[in-house]
Each structure stands twice: as C-alpha cells, then as structure tokens.
Amino acid sequence: MLSILIPVYNYNVLQLVEEIHQQATACHCVFEIIVIDDASEKILFDAQKINTFSNTKLILLKQNIGRSAIRNVLANKASFSHLLFIDAGTFPKSKTYISEYLNQLDKDVVIGGMVNETIEPKRPYKLRWLYTKTREADFNKHVLTSANFMIKKSIILSYPFDETITTYGYEDFIFFKNLEVNTIAIHFINNPVIHDGMDDANSFLKKTEDGLNNLAVLLKAKKHLLKDNSVITYYSKLKSFGLSWFVSSVFKITKPILVKNFNSDNPSIILFDFYKLGYFCSIKHNA
C-alpha cells in the first residue's frame, strides 16, 4: 500500500528509520521502507541494524547522483502505488504521522509541512533554526517542500524531478510547480516533520548561495515555473526600475557586516532576505 522512501546524504538516519518502521507496523498496513544513501562521504549510521528491520531495504550508491536523481531512483524502485518521501535530517512530530498520511490516500499529492526544533540553538546555528521557524514552519504559507510529502507513483513517474538540476537548491520548487502547471492538485495537511537545522550560519549561507546559483540558471530555462518565486519577483521589479545593479553594489559592500550578523546571537531574517536578493542581483549583474 505505502512505499516510504528516504534519501540520505551524510546523516545518521537510523533513529528516523526506527520511528517510521514502528509507526507503519502499528498501523497494520502493507508497507516497505527504502533507504538510499547517495554516496555519503562517510556512512554515519549502522547499516547492519537498518537491514534487520522487516520490509526495509538499504541501498548504498557508489557515486553521488544528486537530490533530484535520487528521488527518481527511489520512486522507480518503489513497489506500491503511494510514495511517502521523508528527508534524512527530519523526524516526525507526531506518533500518528504515518496514519495521518494513510488517511490521505485518495489525494494525488499531499505535503505535510515542516517545523523547527523546540529548543532554540546558540550561535552559529541560530540562523538556520530561525529560517525554518519563520519561513518554513507556518502551515498557512503552504511551503512547497520535498522533505515530507506523499505522491501517487504514477504521477511522479510521469512528472519526475528534473535531473538536470544536480546541485543544491530549488529542485523541489520546480518539481511542484511543474505538477501545478499540469493541473495536478497539491493538498497541504498539518502533519509536519521536525527539521534538524544543525547547519552553522556559514554552511547555510553556502547552501543558500548554491541554491541561488541554481535559480539563476533555472530562470533561463524554466522561467514559466518561477513566476511565484519571491527572489525572482523582487529581482524583476528592481530590474524594471533599473535598480538591480544598485542592490548588487550595496550587497557587495555590506556582505561582511551581514555575515557577522548571521553568526551572532541575534541573526536577522530580514537581513537574510536582503542577502539572498543582493546575492542574486550580483549573479545577474555579473552574468
């Protein structure tokens, strides 16, 4: 009935697999769990332990294939008609996490959402935690995230993740927008996973910049899928007024100050929003 699919890269996924297996077993449903490690630099979990769980398969890739391709591989290896994707680095908030999804099997696509850890971390980990809290954890915002969603296998096989996106960033946004363009309804339920959020500020900035570099490339090839993206919206407005170069210049001057703030005890999400916009303007200005 349900294939539970977990892509892993450089993370200890054992606790997540244990919890998911326990919940699925308690539901008395037909299920499988497939874990694929995308050629992690080091295996951080007990592979033998995972292989002892019933209905569970672990695959260790020898070569990294990226965030899009690994999800497509998981979908193709799944045995059942409904696929539940859960990212390593997350953990179900509720003990009824699996049963809540089982109640949604009539839907084509269901996104459960994400929340932050309850305990506020100290610097330099606070920026990532604060971003999840303010930008990703609001159920009413209907955030498009591939970290926690269920989809019918027939749909993802027809509209797979774009494997030309090999680096970090916006592959999930493009995936879900492509579904919307093809009139596939996306439903949102309050069934979140807790995001680990243990990226330090500089690591999170590096991932953010990688994502924005991706976005700049995607804008050329898939502009029709990016009209709702906030960075693209503000950049387009600035460009129309001839101000994108100015924002780019201000960003380059203030970047050291911004980075210092992001590593502090009180990082500003508003300044982080400016950082993203300024970095994107600088990419486009130098293109």
CSV table of C-alpha atoms in Angstrom, one decimal:
chain,number,residue,atom,x,y,z
A,1,MET,CA,0.0,0.0,0.0
A,2,LEU,CA,2.7,2.5,1.0
A,3,SER,CA,6.3,2.9,0.0
A,4,ILE,CA,8.3,5.0,2.4
A,5,LEU,CA,11.3,6.5,0.7
A,6,ILE,CA,14.2,8.1,2.5
A,7,PRO,CA,17.1,9.7,0.6
A,8,VAL,CA,20.3,10.1,2.7
A,9,TYR,CA,23.5,12.1,2.4
A,10,ASN,CA,26.0,12.5,5.3
A,11,TYR,CA,23.4,11.9,8.0
A,12,ASN,CA,22.6,9.3,10.7
A,13,VAL,CA,19.2,8.1,9.6
A,14,LEU,CA,18.9,5.1,12.0
A,15,GLN,CA,16.6,6.8,14.5
A,16,LEU,CA,14.3,8.0,11.7
A,17,VAL,CA,14.0,4.5,10.2
A,18,GLU,CA,13.3,3.0,13.6
A,19,GLU,CA,10.4,5.5,14.2
A,20,ILE,CA,8.9,5.2,10.8
A,21,HIS,CA,9.1,1.4,10.9
A,22,GLN,CA,7.5,1.3,14.4
A,23,GLN,CA,4.6,3.6,13.3
A,24,ALA,CA,4.0,1.8,10.0
A,25,THR,CA,4.0,-1.6,11.8
A,26,ALA,CA,1.5,-0.3,14.4
A,27,CYS,CA,-0.8,0.8,11.5
A,28,HIS,CA,-1.1,-2.8,10.3
A,29,CYS,CA,-0.7,-1.6,6.7
A,30,VAL,CA,1.2,-3.1,3.9
A,31,PHE,CA,4.4,-1.1,3.6
A,32,GLU,CA,8.0,-1.0,2.6
A,33,ILE,CA,10.9,1.3,3.6
A,34,ILE,CA,13.6,2.0,1.1
A,35,VAL,CA,16.7,4.0,2.2
A,36,ILE,CA,19.2,5.1,-0.4
A,37,ASP,CA,22.5,6.7,0.7
A,38,ASP,CA,23.7,9.0,-2.1
A,39,ALA,CA,27.4,8.1,-1.8
A,40,SER,CA,27.9,9.9,1.6
A,41,GLU,CA,31.5,10.9,2.4
A,42,LYS,CA,31.1,8.7,5.4
A,43,ILE,CA,28.3,6.3,6.5
A,44,LEU,CA,27.1,7.7,9.8
A,45,PHE,CA,24.6,5.0,10.6
A,46,ASP,CA,24.6,1.3,11.4
A,47,ALA,CA,23.8,-0.2,8.1
A,48,GLN,CA,23.5,-3.7,9.5
A,49,LYS,CA,20.9,-2.6,12.0
A,50,ILE,CA,18.8,-1.0,9.3
A,51,ASN,CA,18.9,-4.2,7.3
A,52,THR,CA,17.4,-6.1,10.3
A,53,PHE,CA,14.1,-4.2,10.0
A,54,SER,CA,11.3,-6.1,8.2
A,55,ASN,CA,10.1,-4.7,4.9
A,56,THR,CA,13.1,-2.5,4.8
A,57,LYS,CA,15.8,-2.2,2.1
A,58,LEU,CA,19.0,-0.2,2.3
A,59,ILE,CA,20.9,0.7,-0.9
A,60,LEU,CA,24.4,2.4,-0.8
A,61,LEU,CA,25.3,4.2,-4.0
A,62,LYS,CA,28.9,4.3,-5.0
A,63,GLN,CA,28.6,7.6,-6.9
A,64,ASN,CA,26.7,10.7,-5.9
A,65,ILE,CA,23.8,11.4,-8.2
A,66,GLY,CA,22.2,14.4,-6.6
A,67,ARG,CA,19.0,15.4,-4.9
A,68,SER,CA,16.7,15.2,-7.9
A,69,ALA,CA,18.0,11.9,-9.4
A,70,ILE,CA,18.0,10.1,-6.0
A,71,ARG,CA,14.3,10.8,-5.6
A,72,ASN,CA,13.5,9.5,-9.1
A,73,VAL,CA,15.5,6.3,-8.3
A,74,LEU,CA,13.6,5.8,-5.1
A,75,ALA,CA,10.3,6.3,-7.0
A,76,ASN,CA,11.3,3.7,-9.6
A,77,LYS,CA,12.3,1.2,-7.0
A,78,ALA,CA,9.1,1.5,-5.0
A,79,SER,CA,6.7,-1.4,-5.1
A,80,PHE,CA,3.5,0.3,-4.2
A,81,SER,CA,1.2,2.9,-5.7
A,82,HIS,CA,1.6,5.6,-3.0
A,83,LEU,CA,5.0,7.0,-2.2
A,84,LEU,CA,5.9,8.9,1.0
A,85,PHE,CA,9.2,10.8,0.8
A,86,ILE,CA,10.9,11.8,4.1
A,87,ASP,CA,14.3,13.5,4.2
A,88,ALA,CA,17.1,12.4,6.4
A,89,GLY,CA,17.6,15.2,8.9
A,90,THR,CA,13.9,15.3,9.8
A,91,PHE,CA,11.8,13.4,12.3
A,92,PRO,CA,8.0,13.0,12.6
A,93,LYS,CA,6.5,15.4,15.1
A,94,SER,CA,3.5,13.1,15.8
A,95,LYS,CA,3.2,9.5,16.7
A,96,THR,CA,0.3,9.4,14.2
A,97,TYR,CA,2.5,10.6,11.4
A,98,ILE,CA,2.1,7.5,9.2
A,99,SER,CA,-1.6,7.1,10.0
A,100,GLU,CA,-2.3,10.7,9.0
A,101,TYR,CA,-0.9,10.0,5.6
A,102,LEU,CA,-2.8,6.8,5.3
A,103,ASN,CA,-6.0,8.9,5.7
A,104,GLN,CA,-5.0,10.8,2.6
A,105,LEU,CA,-4.6,8.0,0.0
A,106,ASP,CA,-7.3,9.4,-2.2
A,107,LYS,CA,-5.2,12.6,-2.9
A,108,ASP,CA,-2.7,12.8,-5.7
A,109,VAL,CA,-0.1,14.9,-3.8
A,110,VAL,CA,0.0,15.7,-0.1
A,111,ILE,CA,2.5,17.9,1.7
A,112,GLY,CA,2.7,17.5,5.4
A,113,GLY,CA,5.0,20.5,6.2
A,114,MET,CA,7.9,21.1,8.5
A,115,VAL,CA,8.6,22.7,11.9
A,116,ASN,CA,11.7,23.7,13.8
A,117,GLU,CA,13.2,22.1,16.9
A,118,THR,CA,11.6,23.4,20.1
A,119,ILE,CA,14.8,24.3,21.8
A,120,GLU,CA,16.5,27.4,20.3
A,121,PRO,CA,20.1,26.7,19.5
A,122,LYS,CA,23.0,29.0,20.2
A,123,ARG,CA,25.2,30.7,17.6
A,124,PRO,CA,26.3,30.0,14.9
A,125,TYR,CA,23.4,27.5,14.4
A,126,LYS,CA,20.6,30.0,15.1
A,127,LEU,CA,20.2,31.4,11.6
A,128,ARG,CA,19.1,28.1,10.1
A,129,TRP,CA,16.8,27.4,13.0
A,130,LEU,CA,15.2,30.8,12.7
A,131,TYR,CA,14.8,30.5,9.0
A,132,THR,CA,12.8,27.2,9.4
A,133,LYS,CA,10.7,28.8,12.2
A,134,THR,CA,9.8,32.0,10.2
A,135,ARG,CA,9.8,30.8,6.6
A,136,GLU,CA,9.1,27.0,6.5
A,137,ALA,CA,7.2,26.2,9.7
A,138,ASP,CA,4.0,28.2,9.1
A,139,PHE,CA,1.4,25.7,7.9
A,140,ASN,CA,-0.7,28.6,6.4
A,141,LYS,CA,2.1,29.5,4.0
A,142,HIS,CA,1.8,26.2,2.1
A,143,VAL,CA,5.5,25.8,1.6
A,144,LEU,CA,6.5,23.5,-1.3
A,145,THR,CA,9.0,21.1,0.2
A,146,SER,CA,10.1,17.7,-0.8
A,147,ALA,CA,11.3,16.9,2.7
A,148,ASN,CA,7.9,15.5,3.7
A,149,PHE,CA,5.3,14.6,1.1
A,150,MET,CA,3.2,11.8,-0.4
A,151,ILE,CA,2.5,11.3,-4.1
A,152,LYS,CA,1.0,8.6,-6.3
A,153,LYS,CA,3.7,6.7,-8.1
A,154,SER,CA,2.0,7.1,-11.5
A,155,ILE,CA,2.3,10.9,-11.1
A,156,ILE,CA,5.9,11.1,-10.2
A,157,LEU,CA,6.8,8.7,-13.0
A,158,SER,CA,5.0,10.9,-15.4
A,159,TYR,CA,6.5,14.1,-14.0
A,160,PRO,CA,9.8,13.2,-12.3
A,161,PHE,CA,12.2,15.5,-10.6
A,162,ASP,CA,14.4,17.4,-13.1
A,163,GLU,CA,17.7,15.6,-13.1
A,164,THR,CA,19.5,18.4,-14.9
A,165,ILE,CA,19.4,20.1,-11.5
A,166,THR,CA,22.4,18.3,-10.0
A,167,THR,CA,23.4,20.8,-7.2
A,168,TYR,CA,21.5,22.1,-4.2
A,169,GLY,CA,18.5,24.3,-4.5
A,170,TYR,CA,15.0,24.8,-5.9
A,171,GLU,CA,14.6,21.3,-7.4
A,172,ASP,CA,11.6,20.8,-5.1
A,173,PHE,CA,10.1,24.2,-6.1
A,174,ILE,CA,10.4,23.3,-9.8
A,175,PHE,CA,9.0,19.8,-9.2
A,176,PHE,CA,5.8,21.0,-7.5
A,177,LYS,CA,5.3,24.0,-9.9
A,178,ASN,CA,5.5,21.6,-12.8
A,179,LEU,CA,2.8,19.5,-11.2
A,180,GLU,CA,0.6,22.6,-10.8
A,181,VAL,CA,1.2,23.5,-14.5
A,182,ASN,CA,-0.1,20.1,-15.4
A,183,THR,CA,-3.2,20.6,-13.3
A,184,ILE,CA,-2.3,18.2,-10.6
A,185,ALA,CA,-3.8,19.3,-7.3
A,186,ILE,CA,-1.4,19.7,-4.3
A,187,HIS,CA,-3.0,19.3,-0.9
A,188,PHE,CA,-1.5,20.5,2.4
A,189,ILE,CA,-2.1,18.9,5.8
A,190,ASN,CA,-0.7,19.7,9.2
A,191,ASN,CA,1.4,16.6,9.6
A,192,PRO,CA,4.9,18.0,9.9
A,193,VAL,CA,8.4,16.7,10.4
A,194,ILE,CA,10.9,18.4,12.7
A,195,HIS,CA,13.9,19.8,10.8
A,196,ASP,CA,17.2,19.1,12.5
A,197,GLY,CA,18.5,22.5,11.4
A,198,MET,CA,22.1,21.9,12.6
A,199,ASP,CA,23.8,23.8,9.8
A,200,ASP,CA,26.0,26.6,11.1
A,201,ALA,CA,25.5,30.0,9.6
A,202,ASN,CA,28.4,29.8,7.1
A,203,SER,CA,27.3,26.4,5.9
A,204,PHE,CA,23.7,27.6,5.5
A,205,LEU,CA,24.9,30.6,3.6
A,206,LYS,CA,27.0,28.4,1.3
A,207,LYS,CA,23.9,26.2,0.6
A,208,THR,CA,21.8,29.4,0.0
A,209,GLU,CA,24.3,30.7,-2.5
A,210,ASP,CA,24.4,27.3,-4.3
A,211,GLY,CA,20.6,27.4,-4.5
A,212,LEU,CA,20.6,30.9,-5.9
A,213,ASN,CA,23.2,30.0,-8.5
A,214,ASN,CA,20.8,27.2,-9.5
A,215,LEU,CA,18.0,29.6,-9.6
A,216,ALA,CA,19.9,31.9,-12.0
A,217,VAL,CA,20.4,29.0,-14.4
A,218,LEU,CA,16.8,27.8,-14.0
A,219,LEU,CA,15.5,31.3,-14.8
A,220,LYS,CA,16.7,31.0,-18.3
A,221,ALA,CA,15.3,27.5,-18.9
A,222,LYS,CA,12.2,27.4,-16.8
A,223,LYS,CA,11.0,30.9,-16.3
A,224,HIS,CA,7.4,29.9,-16.6
A,225,LEU,CA,7.7,27.8,-13.4
A,226,LEU,CA,9.4,30.6,-11.4
A,227,LYS,CA,6.8,33.4,-11.5
A,228,ASP,CA,5.8,32.8,-7.9
A,229,ASN,CA,9.3,32.7,-6.5
A,230,SER,CA,9.9,35.6,-4.2
A,231,VAL,CA,13.5,36.3,-5.2
A,232,ILE,CA,12.6,36.3,-8.9
A,233,THR,CA,9.6,38.6,-8.2
A,234,TYR,CA,11.7,41.2,-6.3
A,235,TYR,CA,14.6,40.9,-8.7
A,236,SER,CA,12.3,41.5,-11.7
A,237,LYS,CA,10.8,44.6,-10.1
A,238,LEU,CA,14.3,46.0,-9.3
A,239,LYS,CA,15.4,45.3,-12.9
A,240,SER,CA,12.4,47.1,-14.3
A,241,PHE,CA,13.3,50.2,-12.4
A,242,GLY,CA,17.0,49.9,-13.2
A,243,LEU,CA,17.9,49.3,-9.6
A,244,SER,CA,19.3,45.7,-9.6
A,245,TRP,CA,22.9,47.0,-10.1
A,246,PHE,CA,22.4,49.3,-7.1
A,247,VAL,CA,21.3,46.4,-4.8
A,248,SER,CA,24.2,44.3,-6.1
A,249,SER,CA,26.6,47.1,-5.2
A,250,VAL,CA,25.1,47.6,-1.7
A,251,PHE,CA,25.3,43.8,-1.1
A,252,LYS,CA,29.0,43.6,-2.0
A,253,ILE,CA,29.8,46.5,0.4
A,254,THR,CA,27.7,45.2,3.3
A,255,LYS,CA,28.3,41.4,2.9
A,256,PRO,CA,31.0,41.2,5.7
A,257,ILE,CA,28.6,43.0,8.1
A,258,LEU,CA,25.7,40.7,7.1
A,259,VAL,CA,27.8,37.6,7.6
A,260,LYS,CA,28.8,38.8,11.0
A,261,ASN,CA,25.2,39.3,12.0
A,262,PHE,CA,24.2,35.8,10.8
A,263,ASN,CA,26.9,34.3,13.1
A,264,SER,CA,25.7,36.3,16.1
A,265,ASP,CA,23.2,35.6,18.9
A,266,ASN,CA,20.5,37.6,17.1
A,267,PRO,CA,20.7,37.0,13.4
A,268,SER,CA,18.1,38.9,11.3
A,269,ILE,CA,15.9,37.1,8.9
A,270,ILE,CA,15.1,40.4,7.2
A,271,LEU,CA,18.8,40.9,6.5
A,272,PHE,CA,19.0,37.4,5.3
A,273,ASP,CA,16.2,38.1,2.8
A,274,PHE,CA,18.3,41.1,1.6
A,275,TYR,CA,21.4,38.8,1.4
A,276,LYS,CA,19.5,36.4,-0.9
A,277,LEU,CA,18.2,39.2,-3.1
A,278,GLY,CA,21.6,41.0,-3.2
A,279,TYR,CA,23.5,37.9,-4.0
A,280,PHE,CA,21.1,37.1,-6.8
A,281,CYS,CA,21.4,40.6,-8.2
A,282,SER,CA,25.1,40.3,-8.2
A,283,ILE,CA,25.0,37.0,-10.1
A,284,LYS,CA,22.7,38.5,-12.8
A,285,HIS,CA,24.8,41.7,-12.9
A,286,ASN,CA,28.0,39.8,-13.5
A,287,ALA,CA,26.5,37.4,-16.0
